[in-house]
Amino acid sequence: MKIDIGDGVVMRDEAFKHFDEDCSELRGVVGEVVHISTNEDLSAKSYTLKFECPTKVIITKMPHAYIQIPGRA
């Protein structure tokens, strides 16, 4: 599955354990990919994501393993 800048993604359940604060309100919220970076050896990509909720906006960096296109398992 190829993910590009501007795509909508959701965080997988295992991603939530990496936040210092409670971000459970982001479960199921579609975020936007705003930047993609690649390791120097091209072994992995990281995605900078922007999630907007009624009470907060979160911009975070996640590896590919922690995000997915909505509706895909």
PDB file of N, CA, C and O in Angstrom:
ATOM      1  N   MET A   1       0.847  -1.165   0.000  1.00  0.00           N
ATOM      2  CA  MET A   1       0.000   0.000   0.000  1.00  0.00           C
ATOM      3  C   MET A   1       0.900   1.237   0.000  1.00  0.00           C
ATOM      4  O   MET A   1       1.738   1.412   0.870  1.00  0.00           O
ATOM      5  N   LYS A   2       0.717   2.083  -0.983  1.00  0.00           N
ATOM      6  CA  LYS A   2       1.507   3.299  -1.099  1.00  0.00           C
ATOM      7  C   LYS A   2       0.745   4.453  -0.465  1.00  0.00           C
ATOM      8  O   LYS A   2      -0.432   4.653  -0.741  1.00  0.00           O
ATOM      9  N   ILE A   3       1.415   5.191   0.387  1.00  0.00           N
ATOM     10  CA  ILE A   3       0.831   6.349   1.045  1.00  0.00           C
ATOM     11  C   ILE A   3       1.607   7.573   0.581  1.00  0.00           C
ATOM     12  O   ILE A   3       2.839   7.596   0.616  1.00  0.00           O
ATOM     13  N   ASP A   4       0.879   8.609   0.154  1.00  0.00           N
ATOM     14  CA  ASP A   4       1.493   9.830  -0.351  1.00  0.00           C
ATOM     15  C   ASP A   4       1.067  11.035   0.489  1.00  0.00           C
ATOM     16  O   ASP A   4       0.104  10.962   1.260  1.00  0.00           O
ATOM     17  N   ILE A   5       1.759  12.150   0.279  1.00  0.00           N
ATOM     18  CA  ILE A   5       1.398  13.402   0.939  1.00  0.00           C
ATOM     19  C   ILE A   5      -0.026  13.771   0.532  1.00  0.00           C
ATOM     20  O   ILE A   5      -0.404  13.652  -0.627  1.00  0.00           O
ATOM     21  N   GLY A   6      -0.812  14.179   1.512  1.00  0.00           N
ATOM     22  CA  GLY A   6      -2.201  14.539   1.278  1.00  0.00           C
ATOM     23  C   GLY A   6      -3.179  13.409   1.509  1.00  0.00           C
ATOM     24  O   GLY A   6      -4.379  13.644   1.590  1.00  0.00           O
ATOM     25  N   ASP A   7      -2.691  12.177   1.625  1.00  0.00           N
ATOM     26  CA  ASP A   7      -3.570  11.034   1.883  1.00  0.00           C
ATOM     27  C   ASP A   7      -4.133  11.091   3.296  1.00  0.00           C
ATOM     28  O   ASP A   7      -3.485  11.578   4.221  1.00  0.00           O
ATOM     29  N   GLY A   8      -5.322  10.545   3.458  1.00  0.00           N
ATOM     30  CA  GLY A   8      -5.926  10.392   4.768  1.00  0.00           C
ATOM     31  C   GLY A   8      -5.547   9.044   5.352  1.00  0.00           C
ATOM     32  O   GLY A   8      -5.621   8.029   4.660  1.00  0.00           O
ATOM     33  N   VAL A   9      -5.106   9.034   6.616  1.00  0.00           N
ATOM     34  CA  VAL A   9      -4.721   7.795   7.288  1.00  0.00           C
ATOM     35  C   VAL A   9      -5.271   7.791   8.710  1.00  0.00           C
ATOM     36  O   VAL A   9      -5.614   8.831   9.259  1.00  0.00           O
ATOM     37  N   VAL A  10      -5.369   6.611   9.283  1.00  0.00           N
ATOM     38  CA  VAL A  10      -5.712   6.456  10.697  1.00  0.00           C
ATOM     39  C   VAL A  10      -4.569   5.713  11.381  1.00  0.00           C
ATOM     40  O   VAL A  10      -3.812   4.986  10.732  1.00  0.00           O
ATOM     41  N   MET A  11      -4.457   5.912  12.688  1.00  0.00           N
ATOM     42  CA  MET A  11      -3.425   5.212  13.447  1.00  0.00           C
ATOM     43  C   MET A  11      -3.936   3.838  13.855  1.00  0.00           C
ATOM     44  O   MET A  11      -5.092   3.676  14.237  1.00  0.00           O
ATOM     45  N   ARG A  12      -3.060   2.847  13.771  1.00  0.00           N
ATOM     46  CA  ARG A  12      -3.380   1.506  14.260  1.00  0.00           C
ATOM     47  C   ARG A  12      -3.380   1.528  15.795  1.00  0.00           C
ATOM     48  O   ARG A  12      -2.785   2.409  16.414  1.00  0.00           O
ATOM     49  N   ASP A  13      -4.024   0.567  16.406  1.00  0.00           N
ATOM     50  CA  ASP A  13      -4.142   0.515  17.870  1.00  0.00           C
ATOM     51  C   ASP A  13      -2.798   0.575  18.582  1.00  0.00           C
ATOM     52  O   ASP A  13      -2.650   1.241  19.598  1.00  0.00           O
ATOM     53  N   GLU A  14      -1.774  -0.105  18.053  1.00  0.00           N
ATOM     54  CA  GLU A  14      -0.477  -0.147  18.727  1.00  0.00           C
ATOM     55  C   GLU A  14       0.228   1.207  18.748  1.00  0.00           C
ATOM     56  O   GLU A  14       1.137   1.429  19.547  1.00  0.00           O
ATOM     57  N   ALA A  15      -0.189   2.145  17.910  1.00  0.00           N
ATOM     58  CA  ALA A  15       0.440   3.473  17.874  1.00  0.00           C
ATOM     59  C   ALA A  15       0.134   4.279  19.131  1.00  0.00           C
ATOM     60  O   ALA A  15       0.944   5.110  19.555  1.00  0.00           O
ATOM     61  N   PHE A  16      -0.997   4.041  19.762  1.00  0.00           N
ATOM     62  CA  PHE A  16      -1.433   4.874  20.885  1.00  0.00           C
ATOM     63  C   PHE A  16      -0.582   4.705  22.147  1.00  0.00           C
ATOM     64  O   PHE A  16      -0.536   5.588  22.995  1.00  0.00           O
ATOM     65  N   LYS A  17       0.118   3.602  22.284  1.00  0.00           N
ATOM     66  CA  LYS A  17       0.943   3.398  23.477  1.00  0.00           C
ATOM     67  C   LYS A  17       2.210   4.254  23.459  1.00  0.00           C
ATOM     68  O   LYS A  17       2.906   4.354  24.458  1.00  0.00           O
ATOM     69  N   HIS A  18       2.507   4.926  22.359  1.00  0.00           N
ATOM     70  CA  HIS A  18       3.722   5.722  22.239  1.00  0.00           C
ATOM     71  C   HIS A  18       3.526   7.192  22.609  1.00  0.00           C
ATOM     72  O   HIS A  18       4.479   7.956  22.600  1.00  0.00           O
ATOM     73  N   PHE A  19       2.302   7.600  22.943  1.00  0.00           N
ATOM     74  CA  PHE A  19       2.030   8.978  23.333  1.00  0.00           C
ATOM     75  C   PHE A  19       2.146   9.139  24.843  1.00  0.00           C
ATOM     76  O   PHE A  19       1.751   8.259  25.597  1.00  0.00           O
ATOM     77  N   ASP A  20       2.676  10.265  25.295  1.00  0.00           N
ATOM     78  CA  ASP A  20       2.785  10.562  26.718  1.00  0.00           C
ATOM     79  C   ASP A  20       1.433  10.947  27.327  1.00  0.00           C
ATOM     80  O   ASP A  20       1.204  10.769  28.515  1.00  0.00           O
ATOM     81  N   GLU A  21       0.557  11.506  26.529  1.00  0.00           N
ATOM     82  CA  GLU A  21      -0.756  11.918  27.017  1.00  0.00           C
ATOM     83  C   GLU A  21      -1.840  11.027  26.417  1.00  0.00           C
ATOM     84  O   GLU A  21      -1.587  10.265  25.484  1.00  0.00           O
ATOM     85  N   ASP A  22      -3.046  11.135  26.956  1.00  0.00           N
ATOM     86  CA  ASP A  22      -4.170  10.338  26.460  1.00  0.00           C
ATOM     87  C   ASP A  22      -4.625  10.889  25.114  1.00  0.00           C
ATOM     88  O   ASP A  22      -5.085  12.022  25.019  1.00  0.00           O
ATOM     89  N   CYS A  23      -4.485  10.107  24.083  1.00  0.00           N
ATOM     90  CA  CYS A  23      -4.910  10.506  22.741  1.00  0.00           C
ATOM     91  C   CYS A  23      -5.996   9.591  22.211  1.00  0.00           C
ATOM     92  O   CYS A  23      -6.163   9.445  21.000  1.00  0.00           O
ATOM     93  N   SER A  24      -6.738   8.981  23.123  1.00  0.00           N
ATOM     94  CA  SER A  24      -7.759   8.021  22.702  1.00  0.00           C
ATOM     95  C   SER A  24      -8.830   8.664  21.825  1.00  0.00           C
ATOM     96  O   SER A  24      -9.467   7.976  21.027  1.00  0.00           O
ATOM     97  N   GLU A  25      -9.014   9.977  21.930  1.00  0.00           N
ATOM     98  CA  GLU A  25     -10.010  10.636  21.088  1.00  0.00           C
ATOM     99  C   GLU A  25      -9.608  10.624  19.607  1.00  0.00           C
ATOM    100  O   GLU A  25     -10.421  10.899  18.740  1.00  0.00           O
ATOM    101  N   LEU A  26      -8.360  10.273  19.327  1.00  0.00           N
ATOM    102  CA  LEU A  26      -7.898  10.188  17.941  1.00  0.00           C
ATOM    103  C   LEU A  26      -8.181   8.839  17.295  1.00  0.00           C
ATOM    104  O   LEU A  26      -7.949   8.668  16.102  1.00  0.00           O
ATOM    105  N   ARG A  27      -8.689   7.885  18.066  1.00  0.00           N
ATOM    106  CA  ARG A  27      -9.006   6.574  17.491  1.00  0.00           C
ATOM    107  C   ARG A  27     -10.068   6.745  16.414  1.00  0.00           C
ATOM    108  O   ARG A  27     -11.138   7.293  16.649  1.00  0.00           O
ATOM    109  N   GLY A  28      -9.732   6.285  15.229  1.00  0.00           N
ATOM    110  CA  GLY A  28     -10.667   6.374  14.111  1.00  0.00           C
ATOM    111  C   GLY A  28     -10.688   7.708  13.399  1.00  0.00           C
ATOM    112  O   GLY A  28     -11.331   7.840  12.367  1.00  0.00           O
ATOM    113  N   VAL A  29      -9.991   8.713  13.934  1.00  0.00           N
ATOM    114  CA  VAL A  29      -9.945  10.028  13.288  1.00  0.00           C
ATOM    115  C   VAL A  29      -8.974   9.962  12.111  1.00  0.00           C
ATOM    116  O   VAL A  29      -7.859   9.460  12.236  1.00  0.00           O
ATOM    117  N   VAL A  30      -9.397  10.458  10.986  1.00  0.00           N
ATOM    118  CA  VAL A  30      -8.554  10.458   9.797  1.00  0.00           C
ATOM    119  C   VAL A  30      -7.626  11.666   9.852  1.00  0.00           C
ATOM    120  O   VAL A  30      -8.070  12.799  10.005  1.00  0.00           O
ATOM    121  N   GLY A  31      -6.332  11.394   9.764  1.00  0.00           N
ATOM    122  CA  GLY A  31      -5.327  12.441   9.736  1.00  0.00           C
ATOM    123  C   GLY A  31      -4.763  12.589   8.335  1.00  0.00           C
ATOM    124  O   GLY A  31      -4.944  11.726   7.478  1.00  0.00           O
ATOM    125  N   GLU A  32      -4.058  13.682   8.125  1.00  0.00           N
ATOM    126  CA  GLU A  32      -3.480  13.956   6.807  1.00  0.00           C
ATOM    127  C   GLU A  32      -1.971  13.772   6.844  1.00  0.00           C
ATOM    128  O   GLU A  32      -1.303  14.226   7.776  1.00  0.00           O
ATOM    129  N   VAL A  33      -1.416  13.115   5.836  1.00  0.00           N
ATOM    130  CA  VAL A  33       0.030  12.985   5.694  1.00  0.00           C
ATOM    131  C   VAL A  33       0.542  14.324   5.163  1.00  0.00           C
ATOM    132  O   VAL A  33       0.150  14.759   4.081  1.00  0.00           O
ATOM    133  N   VAL A  34       1.412  15.001   5.950  1.00  0.00           N
ATOM    134  CA  VAL A  34       1.922  16.313   5.537  1.00  0.00           C
ATOM    135  C   VAL A  34       3.383  16.271   5.111  1.00  0.00           C
ATOM    136  O   VAL A  34       3.868  17.207   4.490  1.00  0.00           O
ATOM    137  N   HIS A  35       4.095  15.198   5.453  1.00  0.00           N
ATOM    138  CA  HIS A  35       5.506  15.073   5.058  1.00  0.00           C
ATOM    139  C   HIS A  35       5.901  13.603   5.129  1.00  0.00           C
ATOM    140  O   HIS A  35       5.435  12.862   5.982  1.00  0.00           O
ATOM    141  N   ILE A  36       6.777  13.193   4.220  1.00  0.00           N
ATOM    142  CA  ILE A  36       7.324  11.834   4.232  1.00  0.00           C
ATOM    143  C   ILE A  36       8.834  11.942   4.212  1.00  0.00           C
ATOM    144  O   ILE A  36       9.400  12.667   3.397  1.00  0.00           O
ATOM    145  N   SER A  37       9.486  11.230   5.143  1.00  0.00           N
ATOM    146  CA  SER A  37      10.954  11.214   5.166  1.00  0.00           C
ATOM    147  C   SER A  37      11.421   9.766   5.104  1.00  0.00           C
ATOM    148  O   SER A  37      10.731   8.852   5.527  1.00  0.00           O
ATOM    149  N   THR A  38      12.620   9.579   4.565  1.00  0.00           N
ATOM    150  CA  THR A  38      13.195   8.253   4.388  1.00  0.00           C
ATOM    151  C   THR A  38      14.554   8.210   5.065  1.00  0.00           C
ATOM    152  O   THR A  38      15.300   9.190   5.022  1.00  0.00           O
ATOM    153  N   ASN A  39      14.864   7.081   5.698  1.00  0.00           N
ATOM    154  CA  ASN A  39      16.197   6.901   6.290  1.00  0.00           C
ATOM    155  C   ASN A  39      17.253   7.039   5.207  1.00  0.00           C
ATOM    156  O   ASN A  39      16.986   6.790   4.030  1.00  0.00           O
ATOM    157  N   GLU A  40      18.474   7.368   5.614  1.00  0.00           N
ATOM    158  CA  GLU A  40      19.572   7.522   4.656  1.00  0.00           C
ATOM    159  C   GLU A  40      19.815   6.262   3.841  1.00  0.00           C
ATOM    160  O   GLU A  40      20.158   6.338   2.667  1.00  0.00           O
ATOM    161  N   ASP A  41      19.640   5.104   4.464  1.00  0.00           N
ATOM    162  CA  ASP A  41      19.870   3.848   3.737  1.00  0.00           C
ATOM    163  C   ASP A  41      18.614   3.347   2.999  1.00  0.00           C
ATOM    164  O   ASP A  41      18.590   2.238   2.484  1.00  0.00           O
ATOM    165  N   LEU A  42      17.581   4.186   2.961  1.00  0.00           N
ATOM    166  CA  LEU A  42      16.318   3.893   2.276  1.00  0.00           C
ATOM    167  C   LEU A  42      15.586   2.676   2.837  1.00  0.00           C
ATOM    168  O   LEU A  42      14.730   2.093   2.178  1.00  0.00           O
ATOM    169  N   SER A  43      15.899   2.305   4.081  1.00  0.00           N
ATOM    170  CA  SER A  43      15.304   1.105   4.663  1.00  0.00           C
ATOM    171  C   SER A  43      13.900   1.321   5.233  1.00  0.00           C
ATOM    172  O   SER A  43      13.146   0.372   5.370  1.00  0.00           O
ATOM    173  N   ALA A  44      13.546   2.561   5.581  1.00  0.00           N
ATOM    174  CA  ALA A  44      12.238   2.785   6.196  1.00  0.00           C
ATOM    175  C   ALA A  44      11.782   4.220   5.953  1.00  0.00           C
ATOM    176  O   ALA A  44      12.598   5.124   5.793  1.00  0.00           O
ATOM    177  N   LYS A  45      10.464   4.395   5.948  1.00  0.00           N
ATOM    178  CA  LYS A  45       9.876   5.721   5.804  1.00  0.00           C
ATOM    179  C   LYS A  45       9.192   6.111   7.098  1.00  0.00           C
ATOM    180  O   LYS A  45       8.653   5.260   7.810  1.00  0.00           O
ATOM    181  N   SER A  46       9.207   7.416   7.391  1.00  0.00           N
ATOM    182  CA  SER A  46       8.442   7.975   8.495  1.00  0.00           C
ATOM    183  C   SER A  46       7.482   8.996   7.914  1.00  0.00           C
ATOM    184  O   SER A  46       7.804   9.690   6.948  1.00  0.00           O
ATOM    185  N   TYR A  47       6.311   9.076   8.510  1.00  0.00           N
ATOM    186  CA  TYR A  47       5.264   9.962   8.020  1.00  0.00           C
ATOM    187  C   TYR A  47       4.943  11.001   9.088  1.00  0.00           C
ATOM    188  O   TYR A  47       4.696  10.647  10.234  1.00  0.00           O
ATOM    189  N   THR A  48       4.935  12.269   8.706  1.00  0.00           N
ATOM    190  CA  THR A  48       4.485  13.331   9.596  1.00  0.00           C
ATOM    191  C   THR A  48       2.999  13.513   9.324  1.00  0.00           C
ATOM    192  O   THR A  48       2.588  13.732   8.176  1.00  0.00           O
ATOM    193  N   LEU A  49       2.208  13.384  10.387  1.00  0.00           N
ATOM    194  CA  LEU A  49       0.757  13.368  10.276  1.00  0.00           C
ATOM    195  C   LEU A  49       0.142  14.514  11.059  1.00  0.00           C
ATOM    196  O   LEU A  49       0.653  14.903  12.103  1.00  0.00           O
ATOM    197  N   LYS A  50      -0.969  15.023  10.560  1.00  0.00           N
ATOM    198  CA  LYS A  50      -1.716  16.073  11.255  1.00  0.00           C
ATOM    199  C   LYS A  50      -3.127  15.562  11.514  1.00  0.00           C
ATOM    200  O   LYS A  50      -3.852  15.220  10.584  1.00  0.00           O
ATOM    201  N   PHE A  51      -3.480  15.490  12.798  1.00  0.00           N
ATOM    202  CA  PHE A  51      -4.806  15.062  13.227  1.00  0.00           C
ATOM    203  C   PHE A  51      -5.512  16.238  13.888  1.00  0.00           C
ATOM    204  O   PHE A  51      -4.931  16.896  14.747  1.00  0.00           O
ATOM    205  N   GLU A  52      -6.762  16.483  13.494  1.00  0.00           N
ATOM    206  CA  GLU A  52      -7.545  17.561  14.081  1.00  0.00           C
ATOM    207  C   GLU A  52      -8.762  16.988  14.780  1.00  0.00           C
ATOM    208  O   GLU A  52      -9.505  16.203  14.209  1.00  0.00           O
ATOM    209  N   CYS A  53      -8.934  17.381  16.041  1.00  0.00           N
ATOM    210  CA  CYS A  53     -10.094  16.993  16.847  1.00  0.00           C
ATOM    211  C   CYS A  53     -10.731  18.265  17.389  1.00  0.00           C
ATOM    212  O   CYS A  53     -10.121  19.330  17.331  1.00  0.00           O
ATOM    213  N   PRO A  54     -11.915  18.145  17.972  1.00  0.00           N
ATOM    214  CA  PRO A  54     -12.543  19.344  18.543  1.00  0.00           C
ATOM    215  C   PRO A  54     -11.696  20.001  19.644  1.00  0.00           C
ATOM    216  O   PRO A  54     -11.725  21.215  19.800  1.00  0.00           O
ATOM    217  N   THR A  55     -10.913  19.214  20.389  1.00  0.00           N
ATOM    218  CA  THR A  55     -10.179  19.789  21.520  1.00  0.00           C
ATOM    219  C   THR A  55      -8.692  19.973  21.271  1.00  0.00           C
ATOM    220  O   THR A  55      -8.017  20.612  22.069  1.00  0.00           O
ATOM    221  N   LYS A  56      -8.147  19.423  20.189  1.00  0.00           N
ATOM    222  CA  LYS A  56      -6.708  19.542  19.952  1.00  0.00           C
ATOM    223  C   LYS A  56      -6.342  19.234  18.512  1.00  0.00           C
ATOM    224  O   LYS A  56      -7.087  18.605  17.792  1.00  0.00           O
ATOM    225  N   VAL A  57      -5.176  19.723  18.138  1.00  0.00           N
ATOM    226  CA  VAL A  57      -4.550  19.377  16.859  1.00  0.00           C
ATOM    227  C   VAL A  57      -3.221  18.734  17.207  1.00  0.00           C
ATOM    228  O   VAL A  57      -2.450  19.278  17.994  1.00  0.00           O
ATOM    229  N   ILE A  58      -2.969  17.569  16.658  1.00  0.00           N
ATOM    230  CA  ILE A  58      -1.716  16.865  16.939  1.00  0.00           C
ATOM    231  C   ILE A  58      -0.968  16.662  15.633  1.00  0.00           C
ATOM    232  O   ILE A  58      -1.537  16.188  14.648  1.00  0.00           O
ATOM    233  N   ILE A  59       0.295  17.051  15.654  1.00  0.00           N
ATOM    234  CA  ILE A  59       1.201  16.770  14.539  1.00  0.00           C
ATOM    235  C   ILE A  59       2.250  15.829  15.100  1.00  0.00           C
ATOM    236  O   ILE A  59       2.908  16.145  16.090  1.00  0.00           O
ATOM    237  N   THR A  60       2.373  14.665  14.497  1.00  0.00           N
ATOM    238  CA  THR A  60       3.261  13.639  15.027  1.00  0.00           C
ATOM    239  C   THR A  60       3.938  12.893  13.884  1.00  0.00           C
ATOM    240  O   THR A  60       3.476  12.926  12.753  1.00  0.00           O
ATOM    241  N   LYS A  61       5.023  12.233  14.200  1.00  0.00           N
ATOM    242  CA  LYS A  61       5.767  11.451  13.231  1.00  0.00           C
ATOM    243  C   LYS A  61       5.572   9.973  13.571  1.00  0.00           C
ATOM    244  O   LYS A  61       5.726   9.576  14.724  1.00  0.00           O
ATOM    245  N   MET A  62       5.206   9.172  12.584  1.00  0.00           N
ATOM    246  CA  MET A  62       4.936   7.752  12.796  1.00  0.00           C
ATOM    247  C   MET A  62       5.608   6.926  11.711  1.00  0.00           C
ATOM    248  O   MET A  62       5.650   7.337  10.551  1.00  0.00           O
ATOM    249  N   PRO A  63       6.071   5.723  12.064  1.00  0.00           N
ATOM    250  CA  PRO A  63       6.551   4.807  11.027  1.00  0.00           C
ATOM    251  C   PRO A  63       5.362   4.199  10.285  1.00  0.00           C
ATOM    252  O   PRO A  63       4.225   4.201  10.771  1.00  0.00           O
ATOM    253  N   HIS A  64       5.619   3.651   9.136  1.00  0.00           N
ATOM    254  CA  HIS A  64       4.577   3.060   8.290  1.00  0.00           C
ATOM    255  C   HIS A  64       3.778   1.984   9.026  1.00  0.00           C
ATOM    256  O   HIS A  64       2.564   1.842   8.826  1.00  0.00           O
ATOM    257  N   ALA A  65       4.424   1.234   9.898  1.00  0.00           N
ATOM    258  CA  ALA A  65       3.761   0.124  10.596  1.00  0.00           C
ATOM    259  C   ALA A  65       2.624   0.577  11.508  1.00  0.00           C
ATOM    260  O   ALA A  65       1.767  -0.226  11.864  1.00  0.00           O
ATOM    261  N   TYR A  66       2.593   1.851  11.890  1.00  0.00           N
ATOM    262  CA  TYR A  66       1.584   2.339  12.832  1.00  0.00           C
ATOM    263  C   TYR A  66       0.426   3.077  12.181  1.00  0.00           C
ATOM    264  O   TYR A  66      -0.440   3.605  12.869  1.00  0.00           O
ATOM    265  N   ILE A  67       0.405   3.143  10.843  1.00  0.00           N
ATOM    266  CA  ILE A  67      -0.700   3.837  10.178  1.00  0.00           C
ATOM    267  C   ILE A  67      -1.282   2.969   9.075  1.00  0.00           C
ATOM    268  O   ILE A  67      -0.652   2.007   8.622  1.00  0.00           O
ATOM    269  N   GLN A  68      -2.502   3.310   8.676  1.00  0.00           N
ATOM    270  CA  GLN A  68      -3.132   2.585   7.573  1.00  0.00           C
ATOM    271  C   GLN A  68      -4.160   3.487   6.911  1.00  0.00           C
ATOM    272  O   GLN A  68      -4.625   4.462   7.500  1.00  0.00           O
ATOM    273  N   ILE A  69      -4.503   3.151   5.678  1.00  0.00           N
ATOM    274  CA  ILE A  69      -5.574   3.832   4.958  1.00  0.00           C
ATOM    275  C   ILE A  69      -6.884   3.428   5.649  1.00  0.00           C
ATOM    276  O   ILE A  69      -7.062   2.250   5.964  1.00  0.00           O
ATOM    277  N   PRO A  70      -7.787   4.363   5.901  1.00  0.00           N
ATOM    278  CA  PRO A  70      -9.052   3.996   6.575  1.00  0.00           C
ATOM    279  C   PRO A  70      -9.787   2.893   5.833  1.00  0.00           C
ATOM    280  O   PRO A  70      -9.840   2.877   4.605  1.00  0.00           O
ATOM    281  N   GLY A  71     -10.311   1.948   6.591  1.00  0.00           N
ATOM    282  CA  GLY A  71     -11.082   0.851   6.015  1.00  0.00           C
ATOM    283  C   GLY A  71     -10.260  -0.348   5.609  1.00  0.00           C
ATOM    284  O   GLY A  71     -10.806  -1.353   5.175  1.00  0.00           O
ATOM    285  N   ARG A  72      -8.941  -0.275   5.731  1.00  0.00           N
ATOM    286  CA  ARG A  72      -8.079  -1.416   5.411  1.00  0.00           C
ATOM    287  C   ARG A  72      -7.480  -1.993   6.680  1.00  0.00           C
ATOM    288  O   ARG A  72      -7.096  -1.269   7.568  1.00  0.00           O
ATOM    289  N   ALA A  73      -7.411  -3.303   6.737  1.00  0.00           N
ATOM    290  CA  ALA A  73      -6.835  -3.947   7.925  1.00  0.00           C
ATOM    291  C   ALA A  73      -5.413  -4.338   7.668  1.00  0.00           C
ATOM    292  O   ALA A  73      -4.951  -4.429   6.579  1.00  0.00           O
TER     293      ALA A  73
END
